[in-house]
Short mmCIF file of C-alpha atoms and ligand atoms in Angstrom, two decimals:
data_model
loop_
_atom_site.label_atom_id
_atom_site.label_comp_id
_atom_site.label_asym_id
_atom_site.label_seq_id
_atom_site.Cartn_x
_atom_site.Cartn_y
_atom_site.Cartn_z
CA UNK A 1 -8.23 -76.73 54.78
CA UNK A 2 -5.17 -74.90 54.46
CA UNK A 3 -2.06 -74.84 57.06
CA UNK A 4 -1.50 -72.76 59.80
CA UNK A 5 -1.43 -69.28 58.99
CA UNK A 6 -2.07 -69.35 55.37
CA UNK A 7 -4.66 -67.13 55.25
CA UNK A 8 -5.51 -63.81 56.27
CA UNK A 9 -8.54 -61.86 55.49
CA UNK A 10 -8.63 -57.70 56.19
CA UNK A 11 -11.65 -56.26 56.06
CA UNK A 12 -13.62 -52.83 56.59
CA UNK A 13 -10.77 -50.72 55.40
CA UNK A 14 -10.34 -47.99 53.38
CA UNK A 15 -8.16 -49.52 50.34
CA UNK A 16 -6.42 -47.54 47.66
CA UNK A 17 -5.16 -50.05 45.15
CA UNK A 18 -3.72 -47.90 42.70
CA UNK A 19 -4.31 -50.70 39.98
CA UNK A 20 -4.45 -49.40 36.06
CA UNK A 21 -8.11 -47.55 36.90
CA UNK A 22 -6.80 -46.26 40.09
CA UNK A 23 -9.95 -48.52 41.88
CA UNK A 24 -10.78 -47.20 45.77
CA UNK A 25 -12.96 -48.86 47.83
CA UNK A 26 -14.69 -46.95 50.83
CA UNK A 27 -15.17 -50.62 52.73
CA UNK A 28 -12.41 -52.85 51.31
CA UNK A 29 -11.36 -56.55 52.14
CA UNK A 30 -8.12 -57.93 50.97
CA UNK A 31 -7.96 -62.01 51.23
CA UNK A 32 -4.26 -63.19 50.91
CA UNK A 33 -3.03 -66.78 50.15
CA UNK A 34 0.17 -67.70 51.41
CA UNK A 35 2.31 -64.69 49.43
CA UNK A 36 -0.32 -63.22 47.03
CA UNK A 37 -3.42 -61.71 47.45
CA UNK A 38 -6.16 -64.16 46.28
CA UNK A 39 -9.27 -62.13 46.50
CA UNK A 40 -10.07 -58.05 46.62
CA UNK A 41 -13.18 -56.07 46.42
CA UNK A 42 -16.02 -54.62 48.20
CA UNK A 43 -16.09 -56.12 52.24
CA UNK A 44 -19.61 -56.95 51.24
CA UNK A 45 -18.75 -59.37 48.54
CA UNK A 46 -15.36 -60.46 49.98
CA UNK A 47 -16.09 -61.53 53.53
CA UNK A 48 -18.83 -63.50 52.98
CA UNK A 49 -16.91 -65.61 50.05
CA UNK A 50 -13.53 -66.17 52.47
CA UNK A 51 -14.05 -65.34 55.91
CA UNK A 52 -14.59 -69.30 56.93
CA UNK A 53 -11.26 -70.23 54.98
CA UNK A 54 -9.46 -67.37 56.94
CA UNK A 55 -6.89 -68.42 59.13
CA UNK A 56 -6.66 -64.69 60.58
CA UNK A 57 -9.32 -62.46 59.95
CA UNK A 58 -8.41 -58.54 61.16
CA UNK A 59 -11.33 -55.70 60.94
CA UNK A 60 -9.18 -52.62 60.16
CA UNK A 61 -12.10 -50.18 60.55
CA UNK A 62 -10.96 -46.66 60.51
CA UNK A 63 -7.83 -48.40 59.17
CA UNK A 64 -6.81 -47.73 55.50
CA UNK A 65 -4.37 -50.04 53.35
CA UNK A 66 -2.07 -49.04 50.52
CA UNK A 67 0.44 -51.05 48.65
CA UNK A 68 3.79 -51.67 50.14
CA UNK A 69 5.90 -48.35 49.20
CA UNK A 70 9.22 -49.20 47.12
CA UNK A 71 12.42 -47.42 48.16
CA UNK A 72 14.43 -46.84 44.84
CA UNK A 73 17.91 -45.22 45.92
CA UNK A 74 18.80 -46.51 49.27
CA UNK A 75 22.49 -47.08 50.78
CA UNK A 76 21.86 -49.62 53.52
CA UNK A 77 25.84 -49.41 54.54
CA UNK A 78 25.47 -45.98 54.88
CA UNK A 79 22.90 -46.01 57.87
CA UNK A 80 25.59 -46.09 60.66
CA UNK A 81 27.19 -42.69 59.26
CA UNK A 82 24.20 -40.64 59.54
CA UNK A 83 25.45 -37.56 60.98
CA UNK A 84 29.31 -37.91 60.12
CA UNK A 85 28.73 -35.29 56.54
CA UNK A 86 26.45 -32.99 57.40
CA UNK A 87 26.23 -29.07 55.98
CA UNK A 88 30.13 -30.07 54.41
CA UNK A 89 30.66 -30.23 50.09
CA UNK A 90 30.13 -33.31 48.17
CA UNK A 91 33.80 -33.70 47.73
CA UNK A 92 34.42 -33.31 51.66
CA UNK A 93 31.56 -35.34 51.74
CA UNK A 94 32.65 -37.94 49.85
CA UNK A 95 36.48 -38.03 50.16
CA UNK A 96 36.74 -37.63 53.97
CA UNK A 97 33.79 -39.32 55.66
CA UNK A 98 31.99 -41.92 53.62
CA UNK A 99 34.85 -43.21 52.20
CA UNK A 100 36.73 -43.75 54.92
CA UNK A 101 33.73 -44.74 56.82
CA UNK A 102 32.35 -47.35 54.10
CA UNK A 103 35.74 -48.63 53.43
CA UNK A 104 36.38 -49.65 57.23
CA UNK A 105 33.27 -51.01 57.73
CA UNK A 106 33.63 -55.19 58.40
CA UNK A 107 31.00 -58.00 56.98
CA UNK A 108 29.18 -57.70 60.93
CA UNK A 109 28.92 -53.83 60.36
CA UNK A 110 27.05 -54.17 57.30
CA UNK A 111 24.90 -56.92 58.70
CA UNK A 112 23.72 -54.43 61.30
CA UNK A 113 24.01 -51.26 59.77
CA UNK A 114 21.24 -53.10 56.90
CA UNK A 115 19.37 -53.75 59.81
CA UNK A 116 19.04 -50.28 61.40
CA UNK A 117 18.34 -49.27 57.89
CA UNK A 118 15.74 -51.95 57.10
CA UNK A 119 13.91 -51.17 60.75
CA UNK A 120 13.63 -47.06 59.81
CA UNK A 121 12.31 -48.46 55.75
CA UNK A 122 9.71 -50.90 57.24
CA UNK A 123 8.67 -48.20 59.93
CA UNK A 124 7.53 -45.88 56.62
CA UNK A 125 5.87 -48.40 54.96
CA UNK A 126 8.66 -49.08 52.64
CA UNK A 127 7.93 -53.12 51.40
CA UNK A 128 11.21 -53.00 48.40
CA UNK A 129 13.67 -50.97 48.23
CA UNK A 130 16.92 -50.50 45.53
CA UNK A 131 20.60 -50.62 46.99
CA UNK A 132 22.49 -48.21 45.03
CA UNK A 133 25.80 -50.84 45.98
CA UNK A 134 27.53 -51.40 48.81
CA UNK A 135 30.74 -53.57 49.92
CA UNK A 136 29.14 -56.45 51.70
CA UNK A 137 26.19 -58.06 49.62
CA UNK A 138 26.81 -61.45 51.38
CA UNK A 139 25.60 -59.46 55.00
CA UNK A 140 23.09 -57.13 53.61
CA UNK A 141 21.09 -60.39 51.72
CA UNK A 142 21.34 -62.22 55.29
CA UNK A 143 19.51 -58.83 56.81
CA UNK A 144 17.09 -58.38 54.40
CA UNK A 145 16.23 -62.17 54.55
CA UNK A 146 15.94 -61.74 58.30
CA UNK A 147 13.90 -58.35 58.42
CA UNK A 148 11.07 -60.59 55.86
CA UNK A 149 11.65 -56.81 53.32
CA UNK A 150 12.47 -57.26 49.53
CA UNK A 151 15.33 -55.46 48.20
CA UNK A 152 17.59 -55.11 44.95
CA UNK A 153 20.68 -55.57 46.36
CA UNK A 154 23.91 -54.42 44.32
CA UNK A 155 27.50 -54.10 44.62
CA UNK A 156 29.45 -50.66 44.82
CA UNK A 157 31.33 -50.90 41.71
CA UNK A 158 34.59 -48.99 40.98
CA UNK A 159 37.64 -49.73 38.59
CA UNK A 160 39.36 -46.14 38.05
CA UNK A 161 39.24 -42.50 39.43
CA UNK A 162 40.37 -40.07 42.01
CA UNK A 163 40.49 -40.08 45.68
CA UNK A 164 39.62 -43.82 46.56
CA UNK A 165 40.58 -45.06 49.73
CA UNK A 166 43.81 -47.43 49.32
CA UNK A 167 41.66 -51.02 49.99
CA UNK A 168 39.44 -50.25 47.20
CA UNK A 169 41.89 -48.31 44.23
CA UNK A 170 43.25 -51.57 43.05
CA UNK A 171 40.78 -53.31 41.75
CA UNK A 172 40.21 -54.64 38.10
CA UNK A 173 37.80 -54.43 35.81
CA UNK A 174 37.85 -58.31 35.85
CA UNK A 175 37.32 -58.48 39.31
CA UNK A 176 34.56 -55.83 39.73
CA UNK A 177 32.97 -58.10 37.33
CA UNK A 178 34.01 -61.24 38.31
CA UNK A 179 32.70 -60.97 41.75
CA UNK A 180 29.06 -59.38 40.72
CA UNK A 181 28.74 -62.52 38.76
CA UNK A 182 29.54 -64.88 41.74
CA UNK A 183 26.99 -62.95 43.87
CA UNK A 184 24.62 -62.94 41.73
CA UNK A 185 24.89 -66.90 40.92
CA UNK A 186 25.08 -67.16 44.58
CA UNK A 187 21.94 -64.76 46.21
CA UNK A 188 20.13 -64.04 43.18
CA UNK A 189 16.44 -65.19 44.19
CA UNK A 190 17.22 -66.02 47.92
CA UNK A 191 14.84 -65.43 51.00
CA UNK A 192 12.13 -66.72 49.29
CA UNK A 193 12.48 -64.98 46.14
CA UNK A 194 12.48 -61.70 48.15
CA UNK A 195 16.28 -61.06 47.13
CA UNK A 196 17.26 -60.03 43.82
CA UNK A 197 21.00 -58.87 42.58
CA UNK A 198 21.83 -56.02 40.71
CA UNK A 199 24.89 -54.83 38.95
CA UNK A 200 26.24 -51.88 40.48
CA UNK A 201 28.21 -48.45 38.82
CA UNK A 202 29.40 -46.33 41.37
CA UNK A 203 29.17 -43.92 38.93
CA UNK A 204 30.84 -42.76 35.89
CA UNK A 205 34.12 -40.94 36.80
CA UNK A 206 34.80 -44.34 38.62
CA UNK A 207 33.68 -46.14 35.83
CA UNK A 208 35.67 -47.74 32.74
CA UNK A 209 34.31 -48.11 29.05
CA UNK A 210 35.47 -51.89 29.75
CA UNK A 211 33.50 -51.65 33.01
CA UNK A 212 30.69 -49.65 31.82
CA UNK A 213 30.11 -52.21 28.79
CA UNK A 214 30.69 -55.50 30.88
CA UNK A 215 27.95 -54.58 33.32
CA UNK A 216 25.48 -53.38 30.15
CA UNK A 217 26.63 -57.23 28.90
CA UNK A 218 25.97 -59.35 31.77
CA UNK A 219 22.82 -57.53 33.32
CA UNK A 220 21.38 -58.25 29.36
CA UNK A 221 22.77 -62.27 30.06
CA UNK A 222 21.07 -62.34 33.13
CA UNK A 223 17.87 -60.42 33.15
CA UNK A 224 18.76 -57.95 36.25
CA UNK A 225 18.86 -54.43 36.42
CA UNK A 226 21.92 -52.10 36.58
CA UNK A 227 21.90 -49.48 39.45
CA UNK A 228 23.93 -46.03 39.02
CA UNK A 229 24.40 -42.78 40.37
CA UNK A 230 23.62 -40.60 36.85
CA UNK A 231 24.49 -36.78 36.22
CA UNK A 232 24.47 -35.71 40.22
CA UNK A 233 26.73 -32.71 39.72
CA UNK A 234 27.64 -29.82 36.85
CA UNK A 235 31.51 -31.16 37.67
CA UNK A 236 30.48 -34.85 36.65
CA UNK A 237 28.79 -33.75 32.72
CA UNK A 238 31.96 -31.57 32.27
CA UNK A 239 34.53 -33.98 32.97
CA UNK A 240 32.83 -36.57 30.69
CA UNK A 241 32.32 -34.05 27.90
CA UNK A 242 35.70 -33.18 28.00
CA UNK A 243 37.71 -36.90 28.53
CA UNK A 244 35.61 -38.33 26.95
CA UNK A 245 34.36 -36.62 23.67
CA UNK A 246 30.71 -35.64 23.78
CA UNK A 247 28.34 -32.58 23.55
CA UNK A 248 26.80 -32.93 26.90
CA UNK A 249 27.63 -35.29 29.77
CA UNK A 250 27.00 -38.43 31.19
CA UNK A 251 23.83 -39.36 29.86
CA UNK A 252 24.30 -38.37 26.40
CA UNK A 253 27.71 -40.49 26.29
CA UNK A 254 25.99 -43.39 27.91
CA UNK A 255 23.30 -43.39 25.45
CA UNK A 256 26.54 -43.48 22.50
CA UNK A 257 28.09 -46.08 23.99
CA UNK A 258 24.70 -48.06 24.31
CA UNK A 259 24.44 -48.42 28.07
CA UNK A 260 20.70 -46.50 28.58
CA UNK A 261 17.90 -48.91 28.62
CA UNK A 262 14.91 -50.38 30.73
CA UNK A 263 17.24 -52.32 33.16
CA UNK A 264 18.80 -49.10 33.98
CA UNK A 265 18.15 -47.17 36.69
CA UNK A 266 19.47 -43.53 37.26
CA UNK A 267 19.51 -42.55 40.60
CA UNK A 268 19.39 -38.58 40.83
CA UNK A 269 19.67 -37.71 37.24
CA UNK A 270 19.84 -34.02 38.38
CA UNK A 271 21.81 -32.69 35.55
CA UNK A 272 20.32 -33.81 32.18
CA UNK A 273 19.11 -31.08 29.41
CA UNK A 274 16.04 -31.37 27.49
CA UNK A 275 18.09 -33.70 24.62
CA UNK A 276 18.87 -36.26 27.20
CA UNK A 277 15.19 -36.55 28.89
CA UNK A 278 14.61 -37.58 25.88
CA UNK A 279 17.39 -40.32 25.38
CA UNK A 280 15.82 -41.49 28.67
CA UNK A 281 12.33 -41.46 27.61
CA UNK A 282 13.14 -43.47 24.48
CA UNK A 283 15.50 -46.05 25.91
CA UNK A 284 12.97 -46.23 28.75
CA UNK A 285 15.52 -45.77 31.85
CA UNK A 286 13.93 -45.62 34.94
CA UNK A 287 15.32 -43.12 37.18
CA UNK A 288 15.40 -42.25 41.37
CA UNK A 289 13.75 -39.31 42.34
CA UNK A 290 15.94 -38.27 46.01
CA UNK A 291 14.50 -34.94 46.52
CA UNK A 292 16.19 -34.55 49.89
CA UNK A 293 19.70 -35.66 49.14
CA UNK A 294 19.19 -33.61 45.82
CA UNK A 295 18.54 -29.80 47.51
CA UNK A 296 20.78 -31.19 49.99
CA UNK A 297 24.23 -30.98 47.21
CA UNK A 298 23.19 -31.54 43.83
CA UNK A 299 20.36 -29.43 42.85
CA UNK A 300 16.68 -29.39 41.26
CA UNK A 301 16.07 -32.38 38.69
CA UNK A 302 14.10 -31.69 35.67
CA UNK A 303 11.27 -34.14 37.06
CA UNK A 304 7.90 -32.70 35.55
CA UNK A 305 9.70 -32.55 31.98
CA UNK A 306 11.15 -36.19 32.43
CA UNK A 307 7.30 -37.49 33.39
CA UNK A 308 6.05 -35.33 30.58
CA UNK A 309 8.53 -37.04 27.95
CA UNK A 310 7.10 -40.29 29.33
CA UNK A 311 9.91 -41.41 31.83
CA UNK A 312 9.41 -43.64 34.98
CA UNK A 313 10.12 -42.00 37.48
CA UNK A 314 10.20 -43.38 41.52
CA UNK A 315 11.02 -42.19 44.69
CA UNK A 316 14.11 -42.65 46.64
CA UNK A 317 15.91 -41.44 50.11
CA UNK A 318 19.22 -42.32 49.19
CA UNK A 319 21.66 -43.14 52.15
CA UNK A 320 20.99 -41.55 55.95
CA UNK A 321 23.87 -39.46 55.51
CA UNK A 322 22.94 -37.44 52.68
CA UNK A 323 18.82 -37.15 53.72
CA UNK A 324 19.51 -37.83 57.17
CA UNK A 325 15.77 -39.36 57.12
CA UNK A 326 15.13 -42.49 55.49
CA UNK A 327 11.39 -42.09 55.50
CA UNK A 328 9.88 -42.30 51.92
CA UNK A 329 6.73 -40.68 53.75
CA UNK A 330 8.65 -37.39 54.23
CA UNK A 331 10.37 -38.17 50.52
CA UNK A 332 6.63 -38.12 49.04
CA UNK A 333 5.81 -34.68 51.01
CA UNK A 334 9.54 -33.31 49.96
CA UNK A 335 8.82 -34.37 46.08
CA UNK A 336 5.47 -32.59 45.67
CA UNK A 337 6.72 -29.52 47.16
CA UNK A 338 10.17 -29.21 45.55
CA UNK A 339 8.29 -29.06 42.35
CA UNK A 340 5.70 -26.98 42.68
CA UNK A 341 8.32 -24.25 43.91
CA UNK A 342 10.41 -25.35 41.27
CA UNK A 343 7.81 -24.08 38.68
CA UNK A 344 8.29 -20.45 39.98
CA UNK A 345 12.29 -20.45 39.29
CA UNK A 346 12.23 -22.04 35.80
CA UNK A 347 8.64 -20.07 34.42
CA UNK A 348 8.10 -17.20 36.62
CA UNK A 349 4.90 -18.38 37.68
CA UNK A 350 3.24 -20.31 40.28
CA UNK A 351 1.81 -23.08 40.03
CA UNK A 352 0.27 -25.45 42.70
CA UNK A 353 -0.83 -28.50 40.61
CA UNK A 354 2.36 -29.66 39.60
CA UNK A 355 3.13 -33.28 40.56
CA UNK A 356 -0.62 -33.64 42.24
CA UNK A 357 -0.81 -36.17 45.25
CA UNK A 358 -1.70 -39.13 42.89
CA UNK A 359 0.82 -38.59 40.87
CA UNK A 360 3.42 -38.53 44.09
CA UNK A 361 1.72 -42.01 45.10
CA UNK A 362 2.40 -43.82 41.43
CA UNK A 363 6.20 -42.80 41.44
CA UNK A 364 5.95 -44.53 45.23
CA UNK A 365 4.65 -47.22 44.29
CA UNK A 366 3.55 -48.88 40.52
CA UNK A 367 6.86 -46.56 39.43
CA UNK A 368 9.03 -48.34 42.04
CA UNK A 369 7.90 -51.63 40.72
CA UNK A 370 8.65 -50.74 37.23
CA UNK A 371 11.80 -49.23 38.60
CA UNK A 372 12.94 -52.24 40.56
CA UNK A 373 11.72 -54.58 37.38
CA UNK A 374 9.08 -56.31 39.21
CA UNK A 375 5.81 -54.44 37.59
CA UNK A 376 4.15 -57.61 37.81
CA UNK A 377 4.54 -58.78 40.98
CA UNK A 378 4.47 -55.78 43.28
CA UNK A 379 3.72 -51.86 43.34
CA UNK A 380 -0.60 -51.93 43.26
CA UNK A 381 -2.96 -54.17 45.30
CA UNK A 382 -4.46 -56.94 42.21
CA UNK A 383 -5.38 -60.21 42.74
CA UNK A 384 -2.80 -62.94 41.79
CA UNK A 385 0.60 -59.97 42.79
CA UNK A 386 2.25 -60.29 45.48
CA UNK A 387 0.61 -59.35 49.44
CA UNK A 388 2.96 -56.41 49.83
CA UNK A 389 1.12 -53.60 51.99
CA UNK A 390 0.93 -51.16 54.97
CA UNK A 391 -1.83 -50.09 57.09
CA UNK A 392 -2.06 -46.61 57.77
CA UNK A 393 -3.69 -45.43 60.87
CA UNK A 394 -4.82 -42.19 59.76
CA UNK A 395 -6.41 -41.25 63.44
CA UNK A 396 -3.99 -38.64 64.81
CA UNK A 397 -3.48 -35.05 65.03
CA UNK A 398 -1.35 -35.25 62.57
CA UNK A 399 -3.74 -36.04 59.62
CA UNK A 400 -6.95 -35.39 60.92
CA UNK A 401 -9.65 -33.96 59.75
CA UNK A 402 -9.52 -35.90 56.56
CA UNK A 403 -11.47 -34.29 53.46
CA UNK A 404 -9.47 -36.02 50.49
CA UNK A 405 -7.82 -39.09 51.31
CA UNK A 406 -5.85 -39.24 48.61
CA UNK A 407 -4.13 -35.97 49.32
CA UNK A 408 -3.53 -36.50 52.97
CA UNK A 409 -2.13 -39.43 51.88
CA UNK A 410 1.00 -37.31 50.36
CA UNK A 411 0.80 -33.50 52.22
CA UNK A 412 -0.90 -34.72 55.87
CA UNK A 413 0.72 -38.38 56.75
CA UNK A 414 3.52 -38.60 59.02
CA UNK A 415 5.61 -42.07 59.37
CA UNK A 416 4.07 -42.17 62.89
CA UNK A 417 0.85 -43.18 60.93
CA UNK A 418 2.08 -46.30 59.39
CA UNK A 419 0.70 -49.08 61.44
CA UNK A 420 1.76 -52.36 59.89
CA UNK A 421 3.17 -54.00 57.26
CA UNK A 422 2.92 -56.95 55.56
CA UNK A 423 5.67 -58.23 52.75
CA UNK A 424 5.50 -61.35 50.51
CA UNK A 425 1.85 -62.46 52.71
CA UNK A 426 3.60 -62.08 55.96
CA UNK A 427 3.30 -59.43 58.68
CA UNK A 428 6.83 -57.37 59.17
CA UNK A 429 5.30 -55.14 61.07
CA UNK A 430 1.94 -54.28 63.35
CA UNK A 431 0.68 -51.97 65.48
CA UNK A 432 4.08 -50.02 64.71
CA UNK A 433 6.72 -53.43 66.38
CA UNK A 434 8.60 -54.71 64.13
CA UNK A 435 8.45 -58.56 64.53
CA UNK A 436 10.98 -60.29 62.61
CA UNK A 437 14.00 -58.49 64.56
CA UNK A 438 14.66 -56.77 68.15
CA UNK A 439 15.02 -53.30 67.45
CA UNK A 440 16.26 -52.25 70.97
CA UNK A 441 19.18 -54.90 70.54
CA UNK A 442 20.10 -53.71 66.86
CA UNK A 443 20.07 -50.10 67.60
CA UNK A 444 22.60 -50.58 70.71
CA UNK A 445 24.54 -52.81 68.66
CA UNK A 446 24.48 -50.25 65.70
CA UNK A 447 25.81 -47.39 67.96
CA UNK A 448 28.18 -49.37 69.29
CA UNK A 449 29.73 -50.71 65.46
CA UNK A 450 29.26 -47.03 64.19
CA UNK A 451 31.93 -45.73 66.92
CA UNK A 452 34.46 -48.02 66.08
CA UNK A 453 34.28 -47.85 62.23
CA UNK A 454 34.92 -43.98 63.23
CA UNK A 455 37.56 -44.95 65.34
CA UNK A 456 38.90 -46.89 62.67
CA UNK A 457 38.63 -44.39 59.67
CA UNK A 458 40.36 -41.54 62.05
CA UNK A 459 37.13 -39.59 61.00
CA UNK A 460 36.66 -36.36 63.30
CA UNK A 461 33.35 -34.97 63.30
CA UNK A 462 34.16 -30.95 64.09
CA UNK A 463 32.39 -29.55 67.29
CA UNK A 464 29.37 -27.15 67.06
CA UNK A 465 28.92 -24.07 69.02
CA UNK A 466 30.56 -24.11 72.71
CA UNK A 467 29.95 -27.50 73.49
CA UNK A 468 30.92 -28.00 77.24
ZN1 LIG B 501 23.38 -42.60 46.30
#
């Protein structure tokens, strides 16, 4: 018999598994083995076959399960400045609060402020998510180890360019790299294999050729992905046509200089012309959908033509204070409408079934796995991948009456109707408490850390209105 806990049977639900044939079933069971699911099918086959090896057997009647949702574009140092940058320019943005902010932040802030972020992901069903780079890898990778998520972890990356707070201007090329390497050596497949490390480019205006080609160089040596804020802003393609000698901008230099390829992954991608979603399509780049942080200051990314050209494309909420939510429940809802309205602007004519509800659900979650290179592990509910999933309550107000799942799925369900989750075969969270950390404690803590770093930074949020 096996040990204490190492198996779990769900039955009676309503499972989506978005495998290759997209396979439902109306009256699902799911049996699990340590970290990967062993067994899935029909309740009436699967029950009778495992439910004496079960060490916990749950009936989630009523209940339906979908595969852990993957987080592409997330900023986990970021979560104690929600707030500090809202309705201000992306160069106010930027240059006077998270700048300041990220460079005061200490090894302890970023331990929390990973956890505050990690407790809001988990609570939308979010099982892997993609940090676009931060200062402190060493704290986030103990956070995400202790919150039982996966994650992509990466380093904020910067070697030249304008406006840089004083602690981070002076750094090398050989140090930017020197340091990703020695991170990666050192938490590269920790918590359990839950923990990978990326290389990280800010992005390109703080980006050498030197550093630019380094990163392509060692994320080739060692088989990790490359994370990178691409094309967010008109500013960004005009500076790099004009220093540094191309047609168009970022993409189409990156693709001369050989950096596009499947280990990259473009987060926003907002400015990129027909020529370029091409580039992307052929060098297959995966890129990070963040509708809310994108109508928010960058504008409407060419999405439908860059899935119709054959690119992966996934869903993410970037940082909390450029979204301010960090649900990837509301991102889904946000991404299907965006587009659909989009339509009218760019071909004078409506029309409603652009980006359909199923096709919102892949970029969430087999397009996160490809994103995240992990396709075979995570993303869909198959026997022998990994026991990544949530159970959605989908008995509220808020989603009932149900008449197509699937679409309720994307337009109806709120974050409130994510029940549990389960990462790597063990439960995160269930009936809506997180288990692995106290969320009470971290949030006081959190406030408390945020204060100071804004103490620190001198950053002065201006008053609204007559406040008294
Ligand atoms: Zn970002």
């Amino acid at each position: 018999m096996p040990g204490m806990g190492r198996t779990k049977l769900l039955h009676g639900a309503w499972i989506v598994t978005m495998d290759p044939d997209l396979k439902v079933y109306n009256d699902g069971a799911i049996f699990i083995l340590d970290d990967r699911i062993k067994a899935l099918g029909p309740s009436s086959d699967i029950f009778p076959s495992f439910s004496k090896e079960a060490d916990e057997t749950l009936d989630l009647s009523g209940h339906w399960i979908i595969p852990g949702l993957i987080n592409t574009h997330v900023h986990t140092s970021q979560q104690l400045a929600r707030g500090i940058a809202d309705d201000v320019d992306l160069l106010t943005w930027l240059h006077e609060r998270i700048w300041p902010f990220e460079s005061n932040m200490t090894t302890e802030d970023s331990f929390l402020s990973t956890l505050l972020c990690g407790i809001e992901l988990i609570h939308s069903g979010v099982t892997c998510f993609a940090e676009a780079g931060g200062q402190h890898v060493d704290a986030m990778a103990h956070a995400v180890e202790k919150l039982g998520i996966r994650a992509c972890l990466a380093r904020s990356t910067m070697d030249t360019g304008e406006g840089l707070p004083a602690s981070w201007a002076s750094e090398s090329t050989d140090s930017c790299v020197k340091i990703q390497e020695e991170l990666f050596k050192k938490y590269h497949g920790s918590a359990c294999g839950r923990v990978h490390v990326w290389f990280g480019l800010r992005q390109i205006l703080n980006a050498t050729d030197d550093l630019l080609l380094r990163t392509k160089e060692l994320a080739n040596k060692y088989k990790t992905g490359i994370h990178m804020h691409v094309a967010e802003i008109p500013y960004e393609n005009k500076y790099v046509s004009e220093q540094r000698h191309v047609e168009h901008g970022t993409v189409t230099y990156l693709s001369k200089i050989g950096l596009l390829g499947s280990n990259l992954l473009a987060a926003h991608s907002v400015w990129v012309n027909p020529n370029e979603v091409d580039l992307m399509a052929k060098s297959s780049v995966k890129v990070s959908h963040c509708p809310a942080s994108n109508l928010r200051m960058l504008g409407f990314a060419p999405i439908q033509e860059m899935l119709s050209a054959g690119v992966c494309v996934s869903i993410g909420t970037d940082g909390a204070p450029s979204n301010n939510r960090m649900s990837i429940v509301d991102e889904m809802y946000l991404a299907s409408l965006i587009h659909k309205g989009k339509v009218v602007f760019t071909k004078g004519t409506t029309d409603p079934s652009a980006l359909p509800a199923e096709c919102i659900l892949k970029m969430a979650t087999v397009g996160g796995a490809k994103a995240v290179l992990q396709e075979h592990q995570i993303g869909s509910l198959e026997v022998g991948k990994k026991a990544d999933l949530v159970v959605i309550n989908p008995n509220t107000w808020t989603m009932m009456p149900i008449h197509d799942p699937i679409a309720s799925l994307v337009y109806s369900m709120r974050t409130e109707n994510v029940d549990s989750v389960m990462c790597d075969g063990q439960w995160i969270m269930r009936e809506k408490r997180i288990l692995t950390v106290n969320e009470d404690e971290i949030m006081k803590l959190a406030v408390e850390a945020a204060n100071g770093i804004l103490k620190r930074a001198n950053i002065c949020i201006p008053r609204r209105m007559n406040v008294l």
